[in-house]
Tab-separated table of C-alpha atoms in Angstrom:
chain	number	residue	atom	x	y	z
A	1	MET	CA	69.937	15.655	-28.034
A	2	THR	CA	73.466	16.767	-28.580
A	3	LEU	CA	75.864	14.816	-30.733
A	4	ARG	CA	79.516	15.273	-29.778
A	5	HIS	CA	82.174	14.779	-32.432
A	6	ILE	CA	85.735	14.177	-31.235
A	7	ALA	CA	88.813	13.971	-33.441
A	8	LEU	CA	92.300	13.346	-32.031
A	9	PHE	CA	95.386	13.909	-34.153
A	10	ARG	CA	98.932	12.671	-33.883
A	11	TRP	CA	101.283	14.806	-35.966
A	12	GLN	CA	104.018	13.393	-38.127
A	13	ASP	CA	107.592	13.914	-36.975
A	14	GLY	CA	108.790	17.330	-38.054
A	15	VAL	CA	105.439	19.144	-37.912
A	16	ASP	CA	106.363	22.483	-36.389
A	17	ASP	CA	104.692	25.151	-34.327
A	18	ALA	CA	103.933	27.371	-37.320
A	19	GLN	CA	102.062	24.532	-39.046
A	20	ILE	CA	100.021	23.818	-35.921
A	21	ALA	CA	99.319	27.538	-35.503
A	22	GLU	CA	97.953	27.569	-39.073
A	23	VAL	CA	95.679	24.623	-38.201
A	24	GLU	CA	94.482	26.543	-35.131
A	25	ARG	CA	93.821	29.641	-37.255
A	26	LEU	CA	91.719	27.653	-39.724
A	27	LEU	CA	89.762	25.804	-37.014
A	28	GLY	CA	89.293	29.008	-35.026
A	29	ALA	CA	87.350	30.521	-37.905
A	30	LEU	CA	84.827	27.665	-38.060
A	31	PRO	CA	82.414	28.613	-35.242
A	32	ALA	CA	81.621	31.892	-37.029
A	33	ALA	CA	81.239	30.101	-40.368
A	34	VAL	CA	79.247	26.998	-39.395
A	35	PRO	CA	75.977	27.876	-37.653
A	36	GLU	CA	75.334	24.222	-36.775
A	37	LEU	CA	78.198	24.301	-34.231
A	38	ARG	CA	76.698	24.657	-30.740
A	39	SER	CA	80.046	24.383	-28.990
A	40	TYR	CA	83.530	24.044	-30.409
A	41	SER	CA	86.948	23.658	-28.870
A	42	PHE	CA	90.343	22.444	-29.900
A	43	GLY	CA	93.791	22.426	-28.407
A	44	ARG	CA	97.212	20.938	-28.030
A	45	ASP	CA	98.022	18.135	-25.637
A	46	ALA	CA	98.941	19.497	-22.204
A	47	GLY	CA	101.773	16.984	-21.751
A	48	VAL	CA	100.205	15.376	-18.701
A	49	SER	CA	100.205	11.737	-19.869
A	50	GLU	CA	102.648	9.626	-21.775
A	51	GLY	CA	101.451	8.323	-25.121
A	52	ALA	CA	98.796	10.998	-25.538
A	53	PHE	CA	97.718	12.226	-28.944
A	54	ASP	CA	98.930	15.715	-29.943
A	55	PHE	CA	95.789	17.676	-30.739
A	56	ALA	CA	92.052	17.440	-30.059
A	57	VAL	CA	88.957	18.882	-31.727
A	58	VAL	CA	85.548	18.646	-30.035
A	59	ALA	CA	82.414	19.807	-31.856
A	60	ASP	CA	78.943	19.675	-30.331
A	61	VAL	CA	76.019	19.729	-32.763
A	62	ASP	CA	72.304	19.018	-32.467
A	63	ASP	CA	72.181	15.834	-34.484
A	64	GLU	CA	73.644	13.860	-37.360
A	65	ALA	CA	72.483	16.510	-39.862
A	66	GLY	CA	74.426	19.109	-37.891
A	67	PHE	CA	77.498	16.920	-37.923
A	68	VAL	CA	77.250	16.417	-41.682
A	69	ALA	CA	76.831	20.181	-42.194
A	70	TYR	CA	80.037	20.753	-40.200
A	71	ARG	CA	81.917	17.896	-41.835
A	72	ASP	CA	81.076	18.982	-45.352
A	73	HIS	CA	81.336	22.762	-44.869
A	74	PRO	CA	83.871	24.152	-47.383
A	75	ASP	CA	85.825	25.980	-44.645
A	76	HIS	CA	86.114	22.716	-42.697
A	77	GLN	CA	87.164	20.868	-45.820
A	78	ALA	CA	89.793	23.560	-46.425
A	79	ALA	CA	91.106	23.026	-42.894
A	80	LEU	CA	91.195	19.258	-43.453
A	81	ALA	CA	93.201	19.760	-46.631
A	82	VAL	CA	95.867	21.435	-44.489
A	83	ILE	CA	95.578	18.928	-41.607
A	84	ARG	CA	95.600	15.623	-43.494
A	85	PRO	CA	99.174	15.821	-44.848
A	86	LEU	CA	100.418	16.507	-41.291
A	87	LEU	CA	98.815	13.413	-39.724
A	88	ALA	CA	100.576	10.309	-38.496
A	89	ASP	CA	97.403	9.019	-36.818
A	90	ARG	CA	93.807	10.049	-36.209
A	91	ALA	CA	91.118	8.757	-33.825
A	92	ALA	CA	87.506	9.890	-33.944
A	93	ILE	CA	84.044	9.211	-32.579
A	94	GLN	CA	80.580	10.729	-32.536
A	95	TYR	CA	78.534	9.992	-29.416
A	96	PRO	CA	75.270	11.303	-28.008
A	97	LEU	CA	75.581	13.575	-24.979
A	98	PRO	CA	72.977	12.804	-22.330
A	99	GLY	CA	70.473	15.470	-21.391
B	1	MET	CA	91.329	27.107	-16.711
B	2	THR	CA	89.658	23.834	-17.497
B	3	LEU	CA	91.593	20.755	-18.483
B	4	ARG	CA	89.659	18.329	-20.664
B	5	HIS	CA	90.585	14.663	-20.613
B	6	ILE	CA	89.395	12.517	-23.516
B	7	ALA	CA	89.749	8.749	-23.784
B	8	LEU	CA	88.492	6.800	-26.813
B	9	PHE	CA	88.178	3.027	-26.689
B	10	ARG	CA	87.973	0.398	-29.375
B	11	TRP	CA	86.602	-2.859	-27.994
B	12	GLN	CA	88.016	-6.244	-28.823
B	13	ASP	CA	85.936	-8.480	-31.064
B	14	GLY	CA	83.359	-10.287	-28.997
B	15	VAL	CA	82.832	-7.628	-26.328
B	16	ASP	CA	79.081	-7.693	-25.806
B	17	ASP	CA	76.370	-5.319	-24.710
B	18	ALA	CA	76.331	-6.593	-21.116
B	19	GLN	CA	80.043	-5.905	-20.744
B	20	ILE	CA	79.665	-2.394	-22.123
B	21	ALA	CA	76.655	-1.814	-19.854
B	22	GLU	CA	78.843	-2.791	-16.880
B	23	VAL	CA	81.470	-0.260	-18.004
B	24	GLU	CA	78.722	2.373	-18.225
B	25	ARG	CA	77.481	1.494	-14.743
B	26	LEU	CA	80.977	1.873	-13.264
B	27	LEU	CA	81.687	5.137	-15.070
B	28	GLY	CA	78.241	6.498	-14.234
B	29	ALA	CA	79.054	6.289	-10.522
B	30	LEU	CA	82.203	8.420	-10.840
B	31	PRO	CA	80.748	11.955	-10.847
B	32	ALA	CA	79.241	11.343	-7.392
B	33	ALA	CA	82.488	9.808	-6.124
B	34	VAL	CA	85.094	12.188	-7.563
B	35	PRO	CA	84.486	15.819	-6.503
B	36	GLU	CA	87.194	17.072	-8.872
B	37	LEU	CA	84.987	16.228	-11.881
B	38	ARG	CA	83.390	19.456	-13.145
B	39	SER	CA	81.743	17.785	-16.113
B	40	TYR	CA	81.663	14.157	-17.167
B	41	SER	CA	80.168	12.324	-20.089
B	42	PHE	CA	80.638	9.052	-21.860
B	43	GLY	CA	78.877	7.150	-24.571
B	44	ARG	CA	78.842	4.677	-27.394
B	45	ASP	CA	79.679	5.598	-30.955
B	46	ALA	CA	76.569	6.766	-32.799
B	47	GLY	CA	77.509	4.912	-35.997
B	48	VAL	CA	77.746	8.061	-38.097
B	49	SER	CA	81.270	7.610	-39.472
B	50	GLU	CA	83.226	4.641	-40.738
B	51	GLY	CA	86.319	3.748	-38.751
B	52	ALA	CA	85.163	5.489	-35.590
B	53	PHE	CA	86.211	4.286	-32.154
B	54	ASP	CA	83.528	2.509	-30.100
B	55	PHE	CA	83.292	4.460	-26.854
B	56	ALA	CA	84.256	7.897	-25.540
B	57	VAL	CA	84.862	9.328	-22.074
B	58	VAL	CA	85.230	13.090	-21.570
B	59	ALA	CA	86.147	14.489	-18.143
B	60	ASP	CA	86.533	18.200	-17.449
B	61	VAL	CA	88.596	19.139	-14.390
B	62	ASP	CA	90.136	22.367	-13.128
B	63	ASP	CA	93.766	21.502	-13.633
B	64	GLU	CA	96.379	18.752	-13.709
B	65	ALA	CA	95.866	18.070	-9.980
B	66	GLY	CA	92.171	17.483	-10.675
B	67	PHE	CA	93.036	15.118	-13.491
B	68	VAL	CA	95.421	13.155	-11.290
B	69	ALA	CA	92.764	12.947	-8.547
B	70	TYR	CA	90.319	11.494	-11.096
B	71	ARG	CA	92.893	9.193	-12.688
B	72	ASP	CA	94.050	7.744	-9.385
B	73	HIS	CA	90.676	7.571	-7.616
B	74	PRO	CA	90.060	3.968	-6.498
B	75	ASP	CA	86.612	3.872	-8.146
B	76	HIS	CA	88.160	4.978	-11.433
B	77	GLN	CA	90.922	2.428	-11.053
B	78	ALA	CA	88.268	-0.227	-10.426
B	79	ALA	CA	86.511	0.803	-13.645
B	80	LEU	CA	89.814	0.647	-15.548
B	81	ALA	CA	90.410	-2.865	-14.243
B	82	VAL	CA	87.174	-3.875	-15.983
B	83	ILE	CA	87.826	-1.796	-19.115
B	84	ARG	CA	91.450	-2.698	-19.878
B	85	PRO	CA	90.899	-6.387	-20.700
B	86	LEU	CA	88.185	-5.378	-23.189
B	87	LEU	CA	90.356	-2.960	-25.170
B	88	ALA	CA	91.724	-3.466	-28.658
B	89	ASP	CA	92.882	0.154	-28.868
B	90	ARG	CA	92.821	3.358	-26.851
B	91	ALA	CA	93.471	6.991	-27.740
B	92	ALA	CA	93.700	9.781	-25.191
B	93	ILE	CA	94.616	13.425	-24.706
B	94	GLN	CA	94.394	16.152	-22.094
B	95	TYR	CA	94.044	19.667	-23.483
B	96	PRO	CA	93.248	23.049	-21.957
B	97	LEU	CA	89.792	24.426	-22.713
B	98	PRO	CA	89.842	28.126	-23.549
B	99	GLY	CA	87.950	30.561	-21.334
């Protein structure tokens, strides 16, 4: 089984490129720090669709225990402490990947 | 380049298992019908986190043209015609996958 965690962010008005770059720097360090991460990607909206969220994070882990290890990892919590004050909206899900 | 499309759905109150199973049947036919889909998955929320959305769809395509081919494919449009009336909320993004 693989459990896929998805989080979509919508930034508050005024969040600038340097703040998003800092978020990317913090998230980019997580795969090396969190061994439970089997696959990890994040990125900015490509501007293809109107009304899209601004930023996506996708983390694939083995199971719920892997998700909790990622969620509660101090480096992830440190990233969230930077992200949370920037958020206007957030959408998330965890769903099992087939196969 | 890979462009990843993510759509998260929150169902209206009263949407039942048979209706979601019909959505899954329609979406499950898309990889065979839409050659632009490089990778495709969807699934119901695993119930791990409070406040999560109910259903996720993740489609990986080569580029914006691939996304548009998927978005506008008649079988996808037919699935959306079933999905839209069930929705209380939707969140989406398209972001470039590294590598």
